[in-house]
Short mmCIF file of C-alpha atoms and ligand atoms in Angstrom, two decimals:
data_model
loop_
_atom_site.label_atom_id
_atom_site.label_comp_id
_atom_site.label_asym_id
_atom_site.label_seq_id
_atom_site.Cartn_x
_atom_site.Cartn_y
_atom_site.Cartn_z
CA MET A 217 133.12 96.59 101.11
CA ALA A 218 129.57 97.72 99.89
CA ARG A 219 127.03 98.02 102.30
CA VAL A 220 122.90 98.36 101.67
CA ASN A 221 121.13 101.32 102.67
CA ALA A 222 120.21 99.99 106.11
CA ASN A 223 117.29 102.27 106.16
CA TYR A 224 115.25 100.05 103.52
CA ASP A 225 115.20 97.85 106.63
CA LYS A 226 112.84 99.80 108.69
CA LEU A 227 110.22 100.29 106.11
CA ALA A 228 107.11 98.37 107.64
CA ALA A 229 107.03 94.83 106.53
CA GLY A 230 105.95 94.50 102.62
CA TYR A 231 104.17 97.05 100.77
CA LEU A 232 100.52 97.37 101.04
CA PHE A 233 99.52 96.50 97.54
CA PRO A 234 101.97 93.28 97.41
CA GLU A 235 100.24 91.76 100.86
CA ILE A 236 96.52 92.82 99.04
CA ALA A 237 97.78 90.83 96.38
CA ARG A 238 99.22 87.82 97.99
CA ARG A 239 95.80 87.24 99.98
CA THR A 240 93.47 87.75 97.29
CA LYS A 241 95.40 85.25 95.15
CA ALA A 242 95.27 83.01 97.73
CA PHE A 243 91.77 83.61 98.13
CA ILE A 244 90.97 82.69 94.42
CA GLU A 245 93.63 79.51 95.05
CA ALA A 246 91.74 78.26 97.87
CA ASN A 247 88.05 79.11 95.62
CA PRO A 248 88.92 77.77 91.98
CA GLY A 249 86.54 79.79 89.66
CA ALA A 250 85.31 82.57 92.02
CA THR A 251 85.24 85.88 90.49
CA VAL A 252 86.52 88.91 92.53
CA MET A 253 86.09 92.47 92.45
CA ARG A 254 88.55 94.85 92.83
CA LEU A 255 88.07 98.01 94.30
CA GLY A 256 91.24 97.89 96.19
CA ILE A 257 93.91 100.09 94.08
CA GLY A 258 93.27 103.52 92.67
CA ASN A 259 94.10 102.55 88.70
CA THR A 260 91.87 104.35 86.15
CA THR A 261 90.20 101.22 83.87
CA GLU A 262 88.33 103.82 80.89
CA ALA A 263 90.20 104.38 77.60
CA LEU A 264 91.97 107.43 76.79
CA THR A 265 89.39 109.97 74.75
CA PRO A 266 90.15 110.95 71.22
CA ALA A 267 91.63 114.46 71.50
CA ILE A 268 94.31 112.89 73.63
CA LEU A 269 95.03 109.73 71.60
CA ASP A 270 95.13 112.13 68.59
CA GLY A 271 97.88 114.03 70.18
CA LEU A 272 99.90 111.18 71.18
CA ARG A 273 99.56 110.13 67.53
CA GLN A 274 100.70 113.71 66.20
CA GLY A 275 103.63 112.68 69.07
CA VAL A 276 104.53 109.19 67.12
CA GLU A 277 104.46 111.29 63.73
CA LYS A 278 106.88 113.95 64.44
CA LEU A 279 109.27 110.72 65.34
CA ALA A 280 108.68 109.26 61.73
CA ASP A 281 110.50 112.18 59.64
CA ASN A 282 113.84 114.05 60.74
CA SER A 283 112.60 117.26 59.82
CA THR A 284 109.95 116.71 63.09
CA TYR A 285 112.18 114.45 65.28
CA THR A 286 113.14 115.06 68.62
CA GLY A 287 115.72 113.60 71.08
CA TYR A 288 116.39 114.15 74.51
CA GLY A 289 114.17 117.27 75.43
CA ASP A 290 114.33 119.88 78.16
CA GLU A 291 114.58 118.17 81.54
CA GLN A 292 112.01 120.65 83.00
CA GLY A 293 109.40 119.77 79.89
CA ASP A 294 108.65 120.89 76.56
CA SER A 295 107.97 124.65 77.02
CA ARG A 296 104.67 124.64 75.47
CA LEU A 297 103.44 122.36 77.91
CA ARG A 298 104.56 124.35 81.11
CA GLN A 299 103.39 127.12 78.95
CA ALA A 300 99.51 125.27 79.05
CA ILE A 301 100.19 124.34 83.06
CA ALA A 302 100.99 127.74 83.87
CA GLY A 303 97.76 128.75 82.22
CA SER A 304 95.81 126.63 83.99
CA TYR A 305 96.81 127.87 87.38
CA ALA A 306 95.63 131.50 86.02
CA GLU A 307 91.55 130.46 86.02
CA ARG A 308 92.32 129.85 89.51
CA GLY A 309 93.46 133.22 89.91
CA ALA A 310 96.87 132.03 90.74
CA GLN A 311 99.95 133.46 89.32
CA ILE A 312 102.38 130.87 88.01
CA GLU A 313 105.12 131.36 85.38
CA ALA A 314 106.17 128.50 83.02
CA GLY A 315 109.89 128.69 84.80
CA GLU A 316 107.97 127.53 87.96
CA VAL A 317 106.61 123.89 86.37
CA PHE A 318 108.81 121.27 85.75
CA VAL A 319 107.00 117.93 84.02
CA SER A 320 107.46 114.68 84.85
CA ASP A 321 106.99 111.19 84.66
CA GLY A 322 104.23 111.49 87.40
CA ALA A 323 103.46 112.77 91.20
CA LYS A 324 104.76 109.76 92.89
CA PRO A 325 108.03 110.22 91.47
CA ASP A 326 108.27 113.60 92.28
CA ALA A 327 106.59 113.36 95.84
CA ALA A 328 109.15 110.62 96.67
CA ASN A 329 112.11 112.88 95.38
CA ILE A 330 111.32 116.00 96.57
CA GLN A 331 112.37 115.80 100.50
CA SER A 332 115.79 114.92 98.58
CA ILE A 333 116.36 118.93 98.45
CA PHE A 334 116.07 119.93 101.63
CA SER A 335 118.27 119.15 104.52
CA GLN A 336 119.07 115.76 106.56
CA ASP A 337 117.40 117.07 109.90
CA ALA A 338 114.51 118.78 108.38
CA VAL A 339 111.18 117.49 110.68
CA ILE A 340 108.69 115.81 108.76
CA ALA A 341 104.93 116.27 109.14
CA VAL A 342 102.52 113.64 107.31
CA GLN A 343 98.74 113.42 107.87
CA ASP A 344 97.87 110.53 109.32
CA PRO A 345 96.39 108.35 107.13
CA ALA A 346 98.47 109.10 104.01
CA TYR A 347 99.73 107.95 100.78
CA PRO A 348 102.59 105.98 101.44
CA VAL A 349 105.39 107.49 99.60
CA TYR A 350 105.67 110.60 101.59
CA VAL A 351 106.71 108.67 104.32
CA ASP A 352 108.64 105.95 103.28
CA SER A 353 110.91 108.02 101.46
CA ASN A 354 111.96 110.09 104.02
CA VAL A 355 112.58 106.58 106.03
CA ILE A 356 115.15 105.59 103.15
CA ALA A 357 116.03 108.96 103.49
CA GLY A 358 117.00 108.06 106.99
CA ARG A 359 115.06 111.10 108.37
CA THR A 360 112.91 108.68 110.64
CA GLY A 361 114.42 105.85 113.74
CA GLU A 362 112.55 102.53 113.77
CA SER A 363 108.97 102.30 113.32
CA ARG A 364 107.10 100.72 116.64
CA ASP A 365 103.34 99.46 115.57
CA GLY A 366 102.89 101.61 112.65
CA THR A 367 104.50 104.66 113.75
CA TYR A 368 107.90 106.06 112.89
CA GLU A 369 110.25 107.99 115.24
CA GLY A 370 110.67 110.84 114.77
CA LEU A 371 107.71 111.99 111.99
CA VAL A 372 105.28 114.14 113.10
CA TYR A 373 101.79 112.43 112.44
CA MET A 374 98.74 114.96 112.28
CA ARG A 375 95.81 112.66 113.34
CA CYS A 376 92.87 112.60 110.79
CA ASP A 377 89.92 111.14 112.04
CA GLU A 378 86.13 111.76 112.39
CA SER A 379 86.60 114.45 115.39
CA ASN A 380 88.29 116.86 112.78
CA GLY A 381 86.50 115.64 109.24
CA PHE A 382 89.77 114.26 108.51
CA PHE A 383 91.60 116.89 107.94
CA PRO A 384 94.18 117.97 110.95
CA HIS A 385 95.41 121.35 112.11
CA PRO A 386 98.85 122.36 112.08
CA PRO A 387 100.87 120.46 114.48
CA GLU A 388 101.80 122.07 117.98
CA GLN A 389 105.19 121.24 117.41
CA LYS A 390 107.87 122.34 114.70
CA ALA A 391 107.76 120.37 111.49
CA ASP A 392 109.80 121.50 108.54
CA LEU A 393 108.28 119.80 105.79
CA ILE A 394 104.57 118.80 105.26
CA TYR A 395 102.86 116.67 103.61
CA LEU A 396 99.44 117.16 102.63
CA CYS A 397 97.36 115.64 100.29
CA SER A 398 93.87 117.04 99.25
CA PRO A 399 91.48 115.66 97.76
CA ASN A 400 92.96 113.33 100.05
CA ASN A 401 93.90 109.23 99.08
CA PRO A 402 92.85 107.39 100.78
CA THR A 403 89.84 109.34 103.02
CA GLY A 404 88.31 111.26 100.43
CA ALA A 405 88.56 114.26 102.24
CA VAL A 406 88.85 117.85 100.95
CA ALA A 407 90.38 120.77 102.78
CA SER A 408 88.66 124.32 102.66
CA LYS A 409 90.46 127.33 101.75
CA GLU A 410 90.23 128.32 105.66
CA GLN A 411 92.02 125.03 106.60
CA LEU A 412 94.84 125.35 104.07
CA LYS A 413 95.08 128.89 105.06
CA GLU A 414 95.92 127.90 108.29
CA PHE A 415 98.80 125.81 107.01
CA VAL A 416 100.08 128.59 105.24
CA ASP A 417 100.10 130.78 108.35
CA TYR A 418 101.53 128.17 110.35
CA ALA A 419 104.37 127.65 107.47
CA ARG A 420 105.53 131.06 106.50
CA LYS A 421 105.57 131.71 110.63
CA ASN A 422 107.70 128.69 111.19
CA LYS A 423 109.12 128.51 107.88
CA ALA A 424 108.31 125.71 106.86
CA VAL A 425 107.48 124.33 103.26
CA ILE A 426 104.53 122.35 102.59
CA ILE A 427 104.37 119.28 100.01
CA PHE A 428 100.82 119.57 98.63
CA ASP A 429 99.67 116.81 96.48
CA ALA A 430 97.00 117.68 94.12
CA ALA A 431 96.62 115.01 92.31
CA TYR A 432 92.85 114.57 92.56
CA ALA A 433 92.38 118.08 92.01
CA GLU A 434 89.98 117.82 88.97
CA TYR A 435 87.60 115.31 91.07
CA ILE A 436 86.76 118.61 93.02
CA SER A 437 83.17 119.78 91.64
CA ASP A 438 82.18 121.82 95.04
CA LYS A 439 83.54 125.63 93.80
CA SER A 440 84.31 126.77 97.15
CA LEU A 441 87.27 124.30 97.73
CA PRO A 442 90.21 125.34 96.53
CA ARG A 443 91.81 122.77 93.60
CA THR A 444 95.39 124.43 94.21
CA ILE A 445 97.27 125.71 97.50
CA TYR A 446 98.47 128.58 95.26
CA GLU A 447 94.45 129.89 95.86
CA ILE A 448 96.03 130.83 99.41
CA GLU A 449 97.49 134.09 99.51
CA GLY A 450 100.75 133.63 100.52
CA ALA A 451 101.89 130.09 99.62
CA LYS A 452 103.84 130.82 96.88
CA GLU A 453 106.20 131.73 99.77
CA CYS A 454 106.06 127.98 101.19
CA ALA A 455 104.35 125.46 99.26
CA ILE A 456 105.20 122.96 96.51
CA GLU A 457 102.89 121.83 94.69
CA ILE A 458 102.80 117.87 92.82
CA ASN A 459 100.34 117.14 90.43
CA SER A 460 99.72 114.30 87.56
CA PHE A 461 97.82 113.89 84.44
CA SER A 462 96.98 110.27 85.82
CA LYS A 463 93.73 110.50 87.43
CA THR A 464 93.08 113.68 85.47
CA ALA A 465 93.32 112.46 82.12
CA GLY A 466 93.81 108.21 82.58
CA PHE A 467 97.69 108.67 82.38
CA THR A 468 98.31 106.14 85.11
CA GLY A 469 100.44 103.64 82.24
CA VAL A 470 101.03 106.77 80.19
CA ARG A 471 102.74 108.75 82.72
CA LEU A 472 102.62 112.30 83.23
CA GLY A 473 102.90 114.82 86.10
CA TRP A 474 104.57 117.74 87.05
CA THR A 475 105.62 119.90 90.04
CA ILE A 476 105.38 123.83 90.82
CA VAL A 477 108.57 125.12 92.62
CA PRO A 478 107.55 129.14 92.80
CA LYS A 479 110.34 131.60 92.70
CA ALA A 480 109.45 132.88 95.47
CA LEU A 481 109.74 129.85 97.71
CA LEU A 482 111.21 130.31 101.06
CA ALA A 483 113.48 128.46 103.72
CA GLU A 484 115.73 128.72 106.14
CA GLY A 485 118.98 129.71 104.96
CA ALA A 486 117.51 130.08 100.80
CA GLU A 487 116.52 133.00 99.33
CA ALA A 488 113.49 133.64 96.78
CA GLY A 489 114.78 131.65 93.69
CA LYS A 490 117.21 129.14 95.76
CA ILE A 491 114.68 126.34 95.84
CA ASN A 492 113.57 126.47 92.48
CA SER A 493 116.87 126.51 91.02
CA LEU A 494 117.64 123.07 93.42
CA TRP A 495 115.07 121.32 91.89
CA ASN A 496 116.19 122.42 88.73
CA ARG A 497 119.82 120.99 89.16
CA ARG A 498 118.15 117.68 90.90
CA GLN A 499 116.14 117.19 87.87
CA CYS A 500 118.67 118.14 85.33
CA THR A 501 121.10 115.85 87.02
CA MET A 502 118.70 112.70 87.69
CA PHE A 503 115.87 112.89 85.16
CA ASN A 504 116.32 113.03 81.65
CA GLY A 505 112.67 114.86 80.64
CA ALA A 506 109.55 112.90 80.13
CA SER A 507 108.74 111.28 77.01
CA ASN A 508 108.24 113.56 73.94
CA VAL A 509 105.33 111.42 72.56
CA VAL A 510 103.89 111.85 75.54
CA GLN A 511 104.07 115.57 76.33
CA GLU A 512 101.73 116.13 73.23
CA GLY A 513 99.19 113.53 75.05
CA GLY A 514 99.85 116.05 77.78
CA LEU A 515 99.50 119.44 75.90
CA ALA A 516 96.35 117.42 74.00
CA ALA A 517 94.66 117.02 77.48
CA LEU A 518 95.00 120.67 78.32
CA SER A 519 93.24 121.81 75.27
CA GLN A 520 89.77 122.73 75.57
CA LYS A 521 88.40 119.43 73.80
CA GLY A 522 90.90 117.44 75.88
CA ARG A 523 89.47 119.07 79.36
CA THR A 524 85.98 118.58 78.18
CA GLU A 525 86.35 114.90 77.18
CA SER A 526 88.35 114.63 80.83
CA ALA A 527 85.66 116.24 82.56
CA ARG A 528 83.37 113.39 80.86
CA LEU A 529 85.35 110.61 82.51
CA ILE A 530 85.60 111.81 86.05
CA GLU A 531 82.14 112.13 86.09
CA TYR A 532 81.73 108.54 84.81
CA TYR A 533 84.42 107.85 88.08
CA MET A 534 82.01 110.27 90.47
CA GLY A 535 79.03 108.32 89.03
CA ASN A 536 80.85 104.97 90.40
CA ALA A 537 81.49 106.91 94.03
CA ARG A 538 77.89 107.62 94.32
CA VAL A 539 77.09 104.08 93.53
CA ILE A 540 79.65 103.12 96.31
CA VAL A 541 78.48 105.59 98.98
CA ASP A 542 74.77 105.03 98.31
CA GLY A 543 74.97 100.90 98.47
CA LEU A 544 77.11 101.56 101.38
CA LYS A 545 75.07 103.78 103.40
CA SER A 546 71.74 101.88 102.62
CA LYS A 547 73.76 98.86 104.39
CA GLY A 548 74.01 100.80 107.32
CA LEU A 549 77.67 101.30 107.43
CA THR A 550 79.08 104.61 108.04
CA VAL A 551 80.80 106.00 105.15
CA TYR A 552 83.07 109.12 104.32
CA GLY A 553 84.42 110.90 101.23
CA GLY A 554 83.18 109.76 97.33
CA VAL A 555 81.81 113.02 97.05
CA ASN A 556 84.79 115.55 95.66
CA ALA A 557 87.17 112.34 95.51
CA PRO A 558 87.20 108.80 94.05
CA TYR A 559 87.93 107.40 97.50
CA VAL A 560 84.93 106.17 99.90
CA TRP A 561 86.51 105.76 103.43
CA LEU A 562 83.82 103.43 105.34
CA LYS A 563 84.19 102.71 109.02
CA THR A 564 84.82 99.05 109.45
CA PRO A 565 81.51 97.73 111.45
CA ASN A 566 81.88 96.37 115.03
CA GLY A 567 85.42 98.17 115.10
CA MET A 568 86.88 95.12 113.58
CA LYS A 569 90.56 95.66 112.56
CA SER A 570 90.91 97.04 108.96
CA TRP A 571 92.94 93.58 107.62
CA ASP A 572 90.11 91.47 109.66
CA PHE A 573 87.21 93.60 107.33
CA PHE A 574 89.47 92.72 104.33
CA ASP A 575 89.48 88.93 104.90
CA LYS A 576 85.66 89.37 105.70
CA LEU A 577 84.79 91.34 102.71
CA LEU A 578 86.83 88.80 100.68
CA ASN A 579 85.31 85.78 101.64
CA GLU A 580 81.86 87.04 102.32
CA CYS A 581 81.43 89.14 99.25
CA ARG A 582 84.20 88.38 96.86
CA VAL A 583 85.32 92.57 97.28
CA VAL A 584 88.84 93.68 96.81
CA GLY A 585 89.32 96.90 99.19
CA THR A 586 92.33 98.30 101.43
CA PRO A 587 92.81 98.60 104.87
CA GLY A 588 93.32 101.34 106.11
CA SER A 589 95.73 100.59 108.66
CA GLY A 590 98.16 100.18 105.25
CA PHE A 591 98.11 104.10 105.24
CA GLY A 592 99.14 104.84 108.88
CA PRO A 593 98.12 103.90 112.58
CA ALA A 594 94.98 106.36 111.96
CA GLY A 595 93.67 104.31 109.38
CA GLU A 596 92.98 101.15 111.41
CA GLY A 597 89.12 100.70 111.64
CA PHE A 598 88.57 102.31 108.48
CA PHE A 599 88.93 101.02 104.71
CA ARG A 600 89.13 102.03 101.55
CA LEU A 601 87.40 101.54 98.53
CA SER A 602 88.35 102.63 94.93
CA ALA A 603 85.55 104.32 92.78
CA PHE A 604 87.89 103.13 89.69
CA GLY A 605 86.67 100.68 87.61
CA HIS A 606 84.05 99.51 85.23
CA ARG A 607 80.74 100.90 85.93
CA GLU A 608 78.99 97.03 85.76
CA ASN A 609 82.21 95.81 88.45
CA ILE A 610 81.45 98.40 90.78
CA ASP A 611 77.28 97.72 90.36
CA LYS A 612 78.40 93.75 90.91
CA ALA A 613 80.34 95.06 93.89
CA VAL A 614 77.60 96.99 95.82
CA GLU A 615 75.13 94.72 94.97
CA SER A 616 77.28 91.54 96.44
CA ILE A 617 78.39 93.87 99.64
CA LYS A 618 74.41 94.81 99.65
CA VAL A 619 73.57 91.04 100.15
CA ASN A 620 76.25 89.29 101.23
CA LEU A 621 77.98 91.40 103.80
CA VAL A 622 76.76 89.69 107.58
CA LEU A 623 76.95 92.69 109.90
C1 PLP B 125 97.70 111.59 96.07
C2 PLP B 125 98.36 110.44 95.38
N1 PLP B 125 99.73 111.38 94.64
C3 PLP B 125 100.36 110.53 93.58
C4 PLP B 125 99.92 109.52 92.59
C5 PLP B 125 100.34 109.17 91.81
O1 PLP B 125 100.09 109.71 90.56
P1 PLP B 125 101.31 109.31 89.37
O2 PLP B 125 100.53 108.58 88.58
O3 PLP B 125 101.27 110.40 88.61
O4 PLP B 125 102.63 108.76 89.84
C6 PLP B 125 98.72 108.41 93.76
C7 PLP B 125 98.51 107.38 93.07
O5 PLP B 125 97.60 106.56 93.60
C8 PLP B 125 98.12 109.39 94.64
O6 PLP B 125 96.73 108.87 95.13
#
């Protein structure tokens, strides 16, 4: 008799974004002809840049001729791309070898799958609030108990709030796997070198492993802030880093990411090299490599021309973030983030619940955002606005908030 994985039943009812879509649809049905401005999902909106399009076209052309055609590639990724990614770390003073780079179809699958190479009894620590996949993948894997009031039994929540600038200190108790995301989705907070060092020190002392999600690293303009955890001495012994072309180069739909598993990484009972070879084994067994066409696009994105063009794209989105931050501040709202990250984290007025503010913003301003409580219990009372969008829509949304939001 087949039985389903009962851990799925533990997942907090409904994923955040389908619920946003449901409420938005209901509003549009009740208000025919109303135009809704969506600042909810962190989805890129601007066209791919010329250098990347050239790379993708070259990838397609190669498939048109038997002499350049390729079928399955290496599960770990095209060696030229692995080399180029490794090279990009050298610029930040981190020595990463191509053999430590695993190319994938995105950061989300890697963030979800990485837990599978660690023991079932690993104690998981997450930032609260956090990008949901870190928690949900561990719930599904059976590393938590039930959820009560949005808090899973057995998980260590590292509260991120105004008192700590939305970046936590390492937990008091022992944790084995620690998920960190900087620049952070949803709060827009960015860890300093000193803050990351605290975690690296904790992890080395406790033989813990940090899973560092750097998907928004390229949005950091402040040169003093670390763009990779490997800028911190000793991080190669204790940290895995996940990254993506999604937000850097507009690949949200194209799909390409990577994970760095250093050979020096250590864990209880795992000597240097072991975790790298486990992830290699996992990928060879369960993944057949990223698309060859897309990897050509990734290589182009890492060329000098590609990077210059992508930097402009990021500047565009960060211009949107400034419009949002300035608009909300002029309305007297308390806002965080939006400076080195494409997310603005606003404090709901008058202590409103996040979902109540969602309804208020939709009804009064026709703007869709994301309730902070969807990212964890400490997100209650906060609300995320995304800077991904066409400027004219962002301008309209902010104008509508300024004019229509009743405080
Ligand atoms: C923190 C974080 N990591 C990973 C992802 C997903 O990246 P990808 O598109 O490469 O799967 C997102 C997407 O919103 C994200 O916010």
